Amino acid sequence: MVTDVWGVLEEEQRLPWAFTPFERVGPLEFGMTHEQAEAAVDGVLETGISSGSSRDNYVCAEFWSVQLLDAPFFGPAVTVYYDRSVGLAGIAVNALRGPQVTLDGLALVGQVPSRLEDQFIDYLETHTKELQYSQHADPCSEQLGLVLRAQRAGDLVLSRPVMVAEAWADRCGDTTEGCSPQQEWKTFEW
């Protein structure tokens, strides 16, 4: 097995997931417990690291890709955030190894950020939704609970979407006042 920190899955190697705002991302439904989420991805993703403390209002966990689809490497694919009062409240998909998540046919993962931003703006205009930007210049929509972040992939940068439950949608792209934990904005994801 090759460990390639910057290896990016080919499109056909990615699991195909759909995003339904405020309901689900692939088999993960907002509001689930960690045990329910583990059962939902059993066989395709495995639990990696979990963190959080009693003073935090959230718990974080990573699901790692398993050696599937002839990929020469594995690693973190999805980071989930559980709010103690909401359950599963945030889902961030790793640009390098995560599933391909689509929103009405729009591929959100592992894309060139500037091209995806143009497509996202067209999507929002077509669906009469508002465009906003995070303090890091990430395009987002509170009406969808979606932030299109960027993630390094060696010398490249690719899209890494963060989707949130309705309870976290207000200011979902706000890196200081939104509900997404600071870990999401500061953690280097590989």
Backbone as a chain_set.jsonl record, in Angstrom:
{"seq": "MVTDVWGVLEEEQRLPWAFTPFERVGPLEFGMTHEQAEAAVDGVLETGISSGSSRDNYVCAEFWSVQLLDAPFFGPAVTVYYDRSVGLAGIAVNALRGPQVTLDGLALVGQVPSRLEDQFIDYLETHTKELQYSQHADPCSEQLGLVLRAQRAGDLVLSRPVMVAEAWADRCGDTTEGCSPQQEWKTFEW", "coords": {"N": [[0.839, -1.182, 0.0], [0.594, 2.152, -0.884], [1.439, 5.157, 0.649], [0.344, 8.198, 0.056], [0.445, 11.397, 0.576], [-0.577, 13.587, -0.873], [-2.134, 12.442, -2.814], [-4.821, 12.28, -5.1], [-8.048, 11.1, -5.584], [-9.269, 9.616, -8.582], [-12.064, 10.609, -10.555], [-13.808, 8.449, -11.109], [-13.161, 6.746, -9.05], [-14.286, 7.728, -6.798], [-16.857, 7.605, -4.314], [-20.275, 7.89, -5.196], [-22.288, 10.436, -4.066], [-25.236, 12.223, -3.101], [-26.378, 15.521, -2.328], [-28.875, 16.741, -0.339], [-30.159, 19.621, 0.641], [-30.21, 20.427, 4.081], [-31.181, 17.955, 4.768], [-29.705, 15.523, 4.007], [-26.46, 14.073, 3.211], [-25.344, 12.007, 0.945], [-25.406, 8.838, 2.467], [-25.565, 9.898, 4.985], [-27.522, 11.449, 7.362], [-28.672, 14.557, 8.518], [-28.837, 15.198, 11.987], [-28.438, 12.628, 12.901], [-27.049, 10.262, 15.266], [-23.656, 9.535, 16.306], [-23.256, 6.775, 16.238], [-25.312, 5.95, 14.536], [-24.474, 7.213, 12.197], [-22.029, 5.892, 11.748], [-23.023, 3.315, 11.199], [-24.41, 3.889, 8.858], [-22.407, 4.378, 6.969], [-20.983, 2.088, 6.99], [-18.818, -0.355, 5.732], [-17.969, 1.101, 3.529], [-16.722, 3.403, 4.447], [-14.588, 3.986, 7.247], [-14.403, 4.542, 10.777], [-12.241, 7.033, 11.875], [-10.505, 9.291, 13.551], [-11.819, 10.703, 16.574], [-12.888, 13.61, 18.292], [-13.259, 16.182, 20.811], [-14.666, 17.795, 23.678], [-16.045, 17.995, 27.04], [-16.409, 20.688, 27.499], [-16.713, 21.726, 25.012], [-19.232, 22.412, 22.544], [-19.561, 20.628, 20.627], [-18.746, 17.55, 18.914], [-16.247, 16.03, 17.02], [-15.612, 13.897, 14.249], [-13.785, 11.722, 12.088], [-14.252, 10.033, 9.046], [-12.675, 7.536, 7.305], [-11.572, 6.63, 4.047], [-11.717, 3.356, 2.755], [-9.629, 0.762, 1.387], [-10.613, 0.758, -1.612], [-11.975, 0.338, -4.923], [-9.624, 0.175, -6.47], [-7.924, 2.257, -5.682], [-4.774, 3.722, -5.042], [-4.142, 4.562, -2.505], [-5.206, 5.581, 0.795], [-7.197, 7.357, 3.204], [-8.361, 10.204, 5.194], [-11.74, 10.908, 4.478], [-14.219, 12.079, 5.009], [-15.247, 14.557, 7.272], [-17.079, 14.881, 10.176], [-19.354, 16.768, 12.179], [-20.83, 16.854, 15.293], [-23.409, 18.342, 16.989], [-24.218, 18.808, 20.303], [-26.912, 19.213, 20.925], [-28.256, 18.922, 18.528], [-27.398, 16.714, 17.074], [-25.929, 15.074, 14.265], [-24.543, 17.683, 12.601], [-22.839, 18.996, 10.86], [-21.039, 18.413, 7.845], [-18.106, 17.835, 6.254], [-16.427, 17.383, 3.254], [-13.602, 15.759, 2.158], [-11.37, 16.999, -0.212], [-9.455, 15.482, -1.534], [-9.825, 12.683, -1.093], [-12.495, 12.2, -0.654], [-16.022, 11.309, -1.104], [-17.773, 11.925, -4.221], [-19.827, 14.519, -4.126], [-22.928, 15.625, -5.174], [-25.044, 18.346, -6.082], [-28.032, 18.625, -7.322], [-26.884, 17.663, -9.73], [-24.582, 19.202, -9.908], [-21.237, 18.914, -9.413], [-19.48, 18.921, -6.414], [-17.08, 18.308, -5.104], [-13.518, 18.216, -5.115], [-13.049, 19.94, -7.248], [-11.914, 22.587, -9.464], [-11.642, 25.506, -7.746], [-12.343, 28.182, -8.739], [-13.762, 27.674, -11.109], [-15.854, 26.112, -10.131], [-17.034, 28.002, -8.463], [-18.121, 29.83, -10.34], [-20.047, 28.151, -11.552], [-21.603, 27.61, -9.309], [-22.596, 30.147, -8.671], [-24.226, 30.555, -10.943], [-26.042, 28.458, -10.47], [-27.223, 29.329, -8.044], [-28.428, 31.726, -8.88], [-30.287, 30.741, -10.752], [-31.937, 29.313, -9.033], [-32.942, 31.23, -7.375], [-31.493, 32.009, -5.019], [-29.379, 33.399, -2.458], [-26.014, 34.575, -2.747], [-23.165, 34.442, -0.729], [-20.067, 35.263, 0.958], [-17.407, 33.804, 2.793], [-15.11, 34.903, 5.39], [-12.767, 33.986, 4.402], [-13.047, 34.153, 1.745], [-14.608, 32.138, 0.646], [-17.207, 30.909, -1.343], [-20.651, 30.797, -0.401], [-23.904, 29.654, 0.764], [-26.439, 30.398, 2.864], [-29.051, 29.645, 2.588], [-28.917, 27.154, 1.534], [-27.275, 25.881, 3.254], [-24.503, 25.536, 2.772], [-21.043, 25.675, 2.212], [-18.397, 26.417, 0.105], [-15.411, 25.485, 0.412], [-11.796, 25.678, 0.035], [-9.135, 23.395, -0.484], [-5.821, 22.339, -0.04], [-3.952, 20.419, -2.37], [-1.255, 19.23, -2.717], [0.526, 20.976, -5.066], [-1.746, 22.061, -6.025], [-5.096, 23.43, -5.638], [-8.184, 22.402, -4.479], [-11.787, 21.979, -4.45], [-13.64, 21.736, -1.414], [-16.391, 20.927, 0.03], [-18.531, 22.099, 2.681], [-21.278, 21.102, 4.381], [-24.218, 21.898, 6.168], [-26.57, 21.34, 8.883], [-29.92, 22.639, 9.205], [-30.118, 24.05, 11.608], [-27.573, 25.077, 11.907], [-27.271, 26.764, 9.77], [-27.547, 29.582, 9.701], [-25.331, 32.121, 9.146], [-23.436, 30.3, 8.179], [-21.096, 30.441, 6.713], [-19.536, 32.113, 8.148], [-16.591, 32.62, 9.703], [-16.054, 33.338, 12.289], [-18.398, 33.82, 13.796], [-20.244, 31.898, 13.073], [-21.794, 28.621, 13.431], [-20.159, 26.44, 12.819], [-17.406, 24.652, 14.066], [-14.31, 26.118, 15.22], [-12.203, 24.478, 14.645], [-12.816, 23.47, 12.13], [-12.254, 25.637, 10.461], [-9.588, 26.081, 10.919], [-8.072, 23.736, 10.91], [-5.711, 21.832, 9.152], [-6.449, 19.901, 6.486], [-5.595, 16.833, 5.112]], "CA": [[0.0, 0.0, 0.0], [1.333, 3.391, -0.99], [0.896, 6.288, 1.389], [0.571, 9.38, -0.75], [-0.235, 12.475, 1.281], [-1.268, 14.476, -1.792], [-2.858, 11.696, -3.839], [-6.215, 12.655, -5.321], [-8.812, 10.059, -6.269], [-9.87, 9.9, -9.884], [-13.515, 10.765, -10.418], [-14.473, 7.137, -11.085], [-12.824, 6.078, -7.795], [-15.038, 8.351, -5.71], [-18.217, 7.17, -4.054], [-21.232, 8.907, -5.653], [-23.25, 10.856, -3.046], [-26.05, 13.396, -3.428], [-26.656, 16.45, -1.229], [-30.204, 17.336, -0.235], [-29.972, 20.604, 1.707], [-30.823, 20.288, 5.402], [-31.663, 16.595, 4.981], [-28.698, 14.461, 3.947], [-25.331, 14.037, 2.286], [-25.196, 10.565, 0.745], [-26.147, 8.074, 3.467], [-25.533, 10.608, 6.269], [-28.652, 12.347, 7.563], [-28.507, 15.509, 9.606], [-29.549, 14.793, 13.196], [-28.014, 11.286, 13.316], [-26.023, 10.075, 16.283], [-22.425, 9.005, 15.717], [-23.458, 5.344, 15.992], [-26.133, 5.842, 13.325], [-23.629, 7.602, 11.063], [-21.109, 4.771, 11.506], [-23.788, 2.24, 10.548], [-24.794, 4.328, 7.51], [-21.267, 4.306, 6.052], [-20.299, 0.816, 7.222], [-18.433, -1.083, 4.528], [-17.329, 1.992, 2.561], [-15.869, 4.298, 5.218], [-14.393, 3.5, 8.601], [-14.157, 5.619, 11.733], [-10.854, 7.378, 12.159], [-10.291, 10.038, 14.787], [-12.919, 11.45, 17.177], [-12.389, 14.571, 19.271], [-14.233, 17.068, 21.431], [-14.614, 17.674, 25.127], [-17.278, 18.406, 27.703], [-16.56, 22.133, 27.416], [-17.112, 22.037, 23.639], [-20.623, 22.107, 22.227], [-19.565, 19.717, 19.489], [-17.791, 16.452, 18.817], [-15.803, 15.872, 15.636], [-15.116, 12.562, 13.896], [-13.399, 11.534, 10.688], [-14.443, 8.74, 8.409], [-11.608, 7.308, 6.339], [-11.861, 5.723, 2.946], [-11.058, 2.067, 2.832], [-8.974, 0.415, 0.134], [-11.663, 0.386, -2.559], [-11.951, 0.84, -6.296], [-8.267, 0.212, -6.995], [-7.196, 3.475, -5.325], [-3.461, 3.335, -4.524], [-3.925, 5.162, -1.195], [-6.421, 5.795, 1.563], [-7.043, 8.439, 4.174], [-9.615, 10.835, 5.608], [-12.654, 11.199, 3.375], [-15.315, 12.923, 5.476], [-15.202, 15.013, 8.658], [-18.436, 15.184, 10.632], [-19.472, 17.515, 13.419], [-22.063, 16.601, 16.021], [-23.806, 19.331, 17.989], [-24.808, 18.033, 21.401], [-28.371, 19.344, 20.945], [-28.811, 18.693, 17.191], [-26.906, 15.489, 16.458], [-25.061, 15.37, 13.125], [-24.885, 19.047, 12.201], [-21.946, 19.477, 9.818], [-20.341, 17.38, 7.068], [-17.097, 18.391, 5.355], [-15.938, 16.296, 2.404], [-12.205, 15.93, 1.8], [-11.189, 17.19, -1.653], [-8.549, 14.487, -2.097], [-10.276, 11.293, -0.981], [-13.905, 12.114, -0.301], [-17.009, 10.968, -2.135], [-18.197, 13.023, -5.083], [-21.147, 14.958, -3.684], [-23.559, 16.472, -6.18], [-26.242, 19.115, -5.77], [-28.754, 18.732, -8.593], [-25.959, 17.407, -10.827], [-23.384, 20.033, -9.781], [-20.197, 18.226, -8.635], [-18.968, 19.856, -5.415], [-15.831, 17.858, -4.479], [-12.328, 18.036, -5.942], [-13.152, 20.775, -8.447], [-11.14, 23.823, -9.473], [-12.536, 26.42, -7.03], [-12.87, 29.306, -9.525], [-14.782, 27.159, -12.037], [-17.019, 25.722, -9.33], [-17.681, 29.23, -8.008], [-18.951, 30.319, -11.447], [-21.196, 27.247, -11.681], [-22.411, 27.786, -8.103], [-23.302, 31.421, -8.846], [-25.302, 30.282, -11.905], [-27.036, 27.629, -9.772], [-27.951, 30.165, -7.088], [-29.286, 32.648, -9.639], [-31.373, 29.951, -11.321], [-32.823, 28.863, -7.946], [-33.285, 32.417, -6.587], [-30.821, 31.926, -3.713], [-28.37, 34.44, -2.273], [-24.606, 34.244, -2.649], [-22.396, 35.136, 0.291], [-18.686, 34.815, 1.029], [-16.806, 33.727, 4.12], [-13.953, 35.782, 5.552], [-11.683, 33.399, 3.611], [-13.494, 34.288, 0.355], [-15.284, 30.921, 0.193], [-18.612, 31.147, -1.662], [-21.55, 30.004, 0.438], [-25.326, 29.981, 0.758], [-27.151, 30.009, 4.075], [-30.313, 29.04, 2.171], [-28.632, 25.754, 1.233], [-26.398, 25.325, 4.286], [-23.368, 25.044, 1.995], [-19.859, 26.513, 2.049], [-17.457, 25.787, -0.826], [-14.062, 25.793, 0.858], [-10.697, 25.191, -0.794], [-8.203, 22.528, 0.235], [-4.584, 22.097, -0.768], [-3.66, 19.084, -2.885], [0.091, 19.443, -3.237], [0.651, 22.286, -5.692], [-3.068, 22.459, -6.505], [-6.145, 23.696, -4.673], [-9.434, 21.803, -4.947], [-12.956, 22.311, -3.638], [-13.958, 20.903, -0.258], [-17.634, 21.506, 0.535], [-19.02, 21.891, 4.04], [-22.733, 21.177, 4.379], [-24.669, 21.948, 7.551], [-27.986, 21.208, 9.222], [-30.623, 23.919, 9.227], [-29.802, 24.725, 12.871], [-26.258, 25.715, 11.754], [-27.225, 27.481, 8.496], [-27.359, 31.01, 9.9], [-23.909, 32.484, 9.13], [-22.637, 29.068, 8.011], [-19.784, 30.773, 6.157], [-18.871, 33.07, 9.028], [-15.532, 31.885, 10.403], [-15.954, 33.752, 13.691], [-19.675, 33.795, 14.504], [-21.088, 30.792, 12.649], [-21.805, 27.453, 14.316], [-19.092, 25.474, 12.517], [-16.314, 24.787, 15.029], [-13.069, 26.73, 14.762], [-11.382, 23.402, 14.095], [-13.088, 23.369, 10.696], [-11.624, 26.738, 9.747], [-8.155, 26.148, 11.181], [-7.413, 22.451, 10.746], [-5.196, 21.488, 7.833], [-6.958, 18.588, 6.089], [-4.787, 16.224, 4.047]], "C": [[0.88, 1.24, 0.0], [0.652, 4.451, -0.125], [1.291, 7.542, 0.629], [-0.232, 10.524, -0.141], [-1.068, 13.334, 0.338], [-2.067, 13.747, -2.87], [-4.328, 12.074, -3.895], [-6.899, 11.526, -6.083], [-9.259, 10.534, -7.65], [-11.386, 9.944, -9.684], [-14.23, 9.414, -10.31], [-14.155, 6.339, -9.822], [-13.619, 6.617, -6.611], [-16.417, 7.716, -5.557], [-19.173, 8.246, -4.542], [-22.274, 9.206, -4.564], [-24.007, 12.076, -3.557], [-26.285, 14.215, -2.159], [-28.072, 16.978, -1.37], [-30.134, 18.315, 0.928], [-30.856, 20.357, 2.927], [-31.395, 18.899, 5.68], [-30.515, 15.594, 5.067], [-27.571, 14.779, 2.988], [-25.028, 12.56, 2.117], [-26.014, 9.831, 1.791], [-26.228, 8.766, 4.837], [-26.686, 11.607, 6.349], [-28.363, 13.289, 8.719], [-29.385, 15.087, 10.779], [-29.157, 13.42, 13.709], [-27.079, 11.348, 14.526], [-24.773, 9.546, 15.591], [-22.589, 7.521, 15.378], [-24.298, 5.127, 14.736], [-25.318, 6.197, 12.083], [-22.639, 6.492, 10.73], [-21.817, 3.638, 10.781], [-24.126, 2.615, 9.105], [-23.65, 4.205, 6.509], [-20.483, 3.0, 6.181], [-20.041, 0.093, 5.896], [-17.753, -0.211, 3.486], [-16.408, 3.012, 3.222], [-15.727, 3.726, 6.62], [-14.04, 4.668, 9.511], [-12.676, 5.793, 11.96], [-10.783, 8.026, 13.524], [-11.589, 10.69, 15.256], [-12.323, 12.408, 18.189], [-13.519, 15.459, 19.746], [-14.128, 16.874, 22.926], [-15.904, 18.188, 25.731], [-17.48, 19.921, 27.64], [-16.95, 22.577, 26.003], [-18.584, 21.702, 23.46], [-20.703, 21.091, 21.086], [-18.557, 18.586, 19.7], [-17.496, 16.281, 17.331], [-15.355, 14.431, 15.424], [-14.735, 12.565, 12.421], [-13.783, 10.129, 10.262], [-13.39, 8.639, 7.316], [-12.085, 6.386, 5.24], [-11.115, 4.419, 3.19], [-10.459, 1.772, 1.468], [-10.027, -0.141, -0.829], [-11.331, 0.897, -3.958], [-10.547, 1.04, -6.86], [-7.524, 1.52, -6.722], [-5.869, 3.073, -4.69], [-3.174, 3.881, -3.123], [-5.266, 5.292, -0.486], [-6.169, 6.923, 2.534], [-8.381, 9.058, 4.509], [-10.459, 11.23, 4.4], [-13.727, 12.206, 3.779], [-15.064, 13.292, 6.931], [-16.623, 15.399, 9.037], [-18.378, 15.894, 11.974], [-20.837, 17.239, 14.027], [-22.272, 17.709, 17.038], [-24.542, 18.545, 19.073], [-26.332, 18.131, 21.44], [-29.029, 18.977, 19.608], [-28.51, 17.293, 16.664], [-25.97, 15.87, 15.324], [-25.467, 16.719, 12.534], [-23.997, 19.587, 11.088], [-21.2, 18.331, 9.163], [-19.406, 18.079, 6.097], [-16.488, 17.242, 4.559], [-14.545, 16.642, 1.891], [-12.057, 15.968, 0.275], [-10.37, 16.081, -2.298], [-9.168, 13.097, -2.16], [-11.752, 11.119, -0.689], [-14.784, 11.65, -1.441], [-17.256, 12.171, -3.044], [-19.636, 13.354, -4.692], [-21.698, 15.893, -4.754], [-24.8, 17.148, -5.608], [-26.952, 19.344, -7.093], [-27.818, 18.61, -9.791], [-24.678, 18.224, -10.786], [-22.387, 19.326, -8.865], [-19.516, 19.225, -7.714], [-17.57, 19.531, -4.906], [-14.703, 17.734, -5.504], [-12.329, 18.831, -7.227], [-12.198, 21.964, -8.344], [-12.053, 24.894, -8.86], [-13.127, 27.554, -7.865], [-13.947, 28.844, -10.51], [-16.044, 26.77, -11.29], [-17.76, 26.957, -8.834], [-18.591, 29.795, -9.097], [-20.204, 29.467, -11.608], [-22.167, 27.411, -10.501], [-23.216, 29.093, -8.19], [-24.46, 31.243, -9.816], [-26.419, 29.47, -11.248], [-27.881, 28.484, -8.832], [-28.895, 31.132, -7.79], [-30.505, 31.921, -10.202], [-32.402, 29.559, -10.259], [-33.194, 29.991, -6.972], [-32.779, 32.316, -5.144], [-29.733, 32.991, -3.667], [-26.964, 33.862, -2.169], [-23.98, 35.08, -1.544], [-20.969, 34.609, 0.226], [-18.231, 34.788, 2.478], [-15.668, 34.748, 4.206], [-12.736, 35.255, 4.795], [-12.001, 33.419, 2.119], [-14.087, 33.009, -0.219], [-16.732, 31.254, -0.142], [-19.504, 30.247, -0.811], [-22.986, 30.476, 0.268], [-25.949, 29.475, 2.048], [-28.444, 29.291, 3.725], [-30.159, 27.573, 1.78], [-27.837, 25.087, 2.353], [-25.129, 24.762, 3.67], [-22.271, 26.096, 1.9], [-18.899, 25.76, 1.142], [-16.047, 26.235, -0.467], [-13.046, 25.262, -0.146], [-9.739, 24.4, 0.087], [-6.991, 22.267, -0.639], [-4.472, 20.626, -1.165], [-2.288, 19.169, -3.544], [0.199, 20.848, -3.777], [-0.68, 22.816, -6.22], [-3.967, 22.824, -5.336], [-7.44, 23.164, -5.27], [-10.571, 22.127, -3.98], [-13.248, 21.24, -2.582], [-15.226, 21.463, 0.379], [-17.892, 21.16, 2.001], [-20.523, 22.121, 3.988], [-23.225, 21.076, 5.819], [-26.175, 21.745, 7.675], [-28.619, 22.595, 9.285], [-30.311, 24.724, 10.491], [-28.463, 25.463, 12.81], [-26.186, 26.626, 10.53], [-26.993, 28.984, 8.649], [-25.869, 31.311, 10.051], [-23.0, 31.263, 8.954], [-21.262, 29.33, 7.417], [-18.997, 31.749, 7.009], [-17.866, 32.329, 9.895], [-15.399, 32.272, 11.868], [-17.26, 33.621, 14.454], [-20.609, 32.672, 14.082], [-20.962, 29.615, 13.612], [-20.693, 26.445, 14.027], [-17.928, 25.713, 13.463], [-15.072, 25.423, 14.405], [-12.127, 25.699, 14.159], [-11.585, 23.286, 12.59], [-12.358, 24.449, 9.917], [-10.107, 26.736, 9.873], [-7.394, 24.851, 10.917], [-6.956, 22.251, 9.31], [-5.66, 20.078, 7.517], [-6.073, 18.05, 4.971], [-5.478, 15.024, 3.477]], "O": [[1.807, 1.351, 0.802], [-0.567, 4.613, -0.171], [2.469, 7.894, 0.578], [-1.447, 10.605, -0.324], [-2.158, 13.769, 0.708], [-2.624, 14.393, -3.758], [-4.996, 12.175, -2.866], [-6.391, 11.055, -7.1], [-9.583, 11.705, -7.847], [-11.909, 9.365, -8.731], [-15.152, 9.259, -9.509], [-14.824, 5.341, -9.551], [-13.618, 6.015, -5.537], [-17.058, 7.34, -6.539], [-18.907, 9.428, -4.321], [-23.049, 8.327, -4.188], [-23.482, 12.861, -4.347], [-26.377, 13.668, -1.059], [-28.427, 17.583, -2.381], [-30.059, 17.895, 2.083], [-32.058, 20.116, 2.822], [-32.025, 18.687, 6.716], [-30.365, 14.899, 6.071], [-27.693, 15.615, 2.093], [-24.514, 11.923, 3.036], [-27.185, 10.149, 1.995], [-26.892, 8.264, 5.744], [-26.808, 12.498, 5.508], [-27.87, 12.873, 9.767], [-30.529, 14.671, 10.594], [-29.502, 13.067, 14.836], [-26.413, 12.355, 14.768], [-24.823, 9.155, 14.425], [-22.11, 7.066, 14.34], [-24.021, 4.215, 13.956], [-25.456, 5.557, 11.041], [-22.429, 6.182, 9.557], [-21.264, 3.061, 9.844], [-24.129, 1.754, 8.225], [-23.889, 3.955, 5.328], [-19.439, 2.834, 5.551], [-20.934, -0.045, 5.06], [-17.027, -0.728, 2.637], [-15.423, 3.439, 2.621], [-16.634, 3.063, 7.123], [-13.455, 5.658, 9.072], [-11.948, 4.831, 12.205], [-10.982, 7.364, 14.542], [-12.373, 11.174, 14.44], [-11.358, 12.067, 18.873], [-14.6, 15.485, 19.157], [-13.558, 15.886, 23.388], [-16.752, 18.746, 25.034], [-18.615, 20.389, 27.72], [-17.461, 23.682, 25.82], [-19.12, 20.823, 24.136], [-21.795, 20.741, 20.638], [-17.658, 18.663, 20.537], [-18.394, 16.377, 16.494], [-14.781, 13.817, 16.324], [-15.292, 13.314, 11.619], [-13.653, 9.17, 11.023], [-13.236, 9.549, 6.503], [-12.891, 5.483, 5.466], [-10.024, 4.401, 3.76], [-10.757, 2.467, 0.497], [-10.294, -1.343, -0.856], [-10.497, 1.787, -4.127], [-10.31, 1.965, -7.636], [-6.592, 1.861, -7.45], [-5.846, 2.158, -3.866], [-2.076, 3.685, -2.603], [-6.324, 5.134, -1.095], [-5.039, 7.392, 2.667], [-9.426, 8.511, 4.156], [-9.96, 11.807, 3.433], [-14.1, 13.078, 2.994], [-14.707, 12.432, 7.736], [-17.29, 16.145, 8.32], [-17.487, 15.658, 12.79], [-21.866, 17.373, 13.364], [-21.394, 17.976, 17.859], [-25.395, 17.711, 18.77], [-26.986, 17.217, 21.941], [-30.237, 18.744, 19.564], [-29.291, 16.745, 15.886], [-25.284, 16.889, 15.41], [-26.58, 16.883, 12.034], [-24.373, 20.556, 10.428], [-20.777, 17.389, 9.834], [-19.849, 18.824, 5.223], [-16.078, 16.236, 5.138], [-14.339, 17.685, 1.27], [-12.552, 15.091, -0.432], [-10.563, 15.77, -3.473], [-9.048, 12.409, -3.174], [-12.213, 9.994, -0.496], [-14.357, 11.6, -2.594], [-16.975, 13.308, -2.663], [-20.547, 12.555, -4.908], [-21.026, 16.829, -5.184], [-25.504, 16.591, -4.765], [-26.519, 20.168, -7.898], [-27.94, 19.363, -10.757], [-23.765, 17.957, -11.567], [-22.653, 19.156, -7.675], [-19.029, 20.259, -8.17], [-16.924, 20.401, -4.323], [-14.898, 17.221, -6.606], [-11.68, 18.442, -8.198], [-11.733, 22.302, -7.255], [-13.127, 25.163, -9.397], [-14.309, 27.863, -7.714], [-14.935, 29.547, -10.721], [-17.157, 27.048, -11.735], [-18.991, 26.959, -8.79], [-19.718, 30.197, -8.808], [-21.301, 30.0, -11.78], [-23.385, 27.357, -10.671], [-24.389, 29.125, -7.818], [-25.562, 31.723, -9.554], [-27.6, 29.757, -11.445], [-29.108, 28.379, -8.823], [-30.027, 31.334, -7.35], [-31.624, 32.431, -10.135], [-33.596, 29.483, -10.546], [-33.699, 29.733, -5.88], [-33.529, 32.511, -4.187], [-29.229, 33.428, -4.702], [-26.754, 32.801, -1.582], [-24.236, 36.28, -1.439], [-20.688, 33.634, -0.471], [-18.617, 35.635, 3.284], [-15.313, 35.378, 3.209], [-11.778, 35.995, 4.57], [-11.312, 32.781, 1.323], [-14.075, 32.812, -1.434], [-17.43, 31.829, 0.693], [-19.168, 29.096, -0.534], [-23.252, 31.541, -0.29], [-25.985, 28.27, 2.298], [-28.892, 28.423, 4.473], [-31.142, 26.836, 1.703], [-27.737, 23.86, 2.396], [-24.716, 23.649, 3.995], [-22.525, 27.251, 1.557], [-18.616, 24.587, 1.382], [-15.553, 27.239, -0.979], [-13.384, 24.503, -1.054], [-9.564, 24.71, 1.265], [-7.121, 22.006, -1.835], [-4.842, 19.725, -0.413], [-2.173, 19.178, -4.77], [-0.01, 21.814, -3.043], [-0.73, 23.901, -6.799], [-3.637, 22.556, -4.181], [-7.757, 23.439, -6.427], [-10.334, 22.504, -2.832], [-13.123, 20.038, -2.818], [-15.146, 22.385, 1.19], [-17.525, 20.09, 2.487], [-20.986, 23.195, 3.603], [-22.717, 20.272, 6.6], [-26.938, 21.944, 6.73], [-27.919, 23.6, 9.406], [-30.249, 25.952, 10.441], [-28.242, 26.389, 13.59], [-25.133, 27.21, 10.273], [-26.319, 29.593, 7.819], [-25.222, 30.815, 10.973], [-21.911, 31.213, 9.525], [-20.351, 28.522, 7.597], [-17.903, 32.166, 6.627], [-18.246, 31.504, 10.727], [-14.695, 31.595, 12.618], [-17.239, 33.336, 15.651], [-21.673, 32.509, 14.679], [-20.115, 29.624, 14.505], [-20.324, 25.672, 14.911], [-17.503, 26.854, 13.645], [-14.823, 25.278, 13.208], [-11.345, 26.014, 13.263], [-10.633, 23.031, 11.853], [-11.886, 24.191, 8.81], [-9.412, 27.318, 9.039], [-6.179, 24.883, 10.72], [-7.717, 22.473, 8.368], [-5.29, 19.142, 8.225], [-5.831, 18.746, 3.985], [-4.95, 14.381, 2.57]]}, "num_chains": 1, "name": "protein.A"}
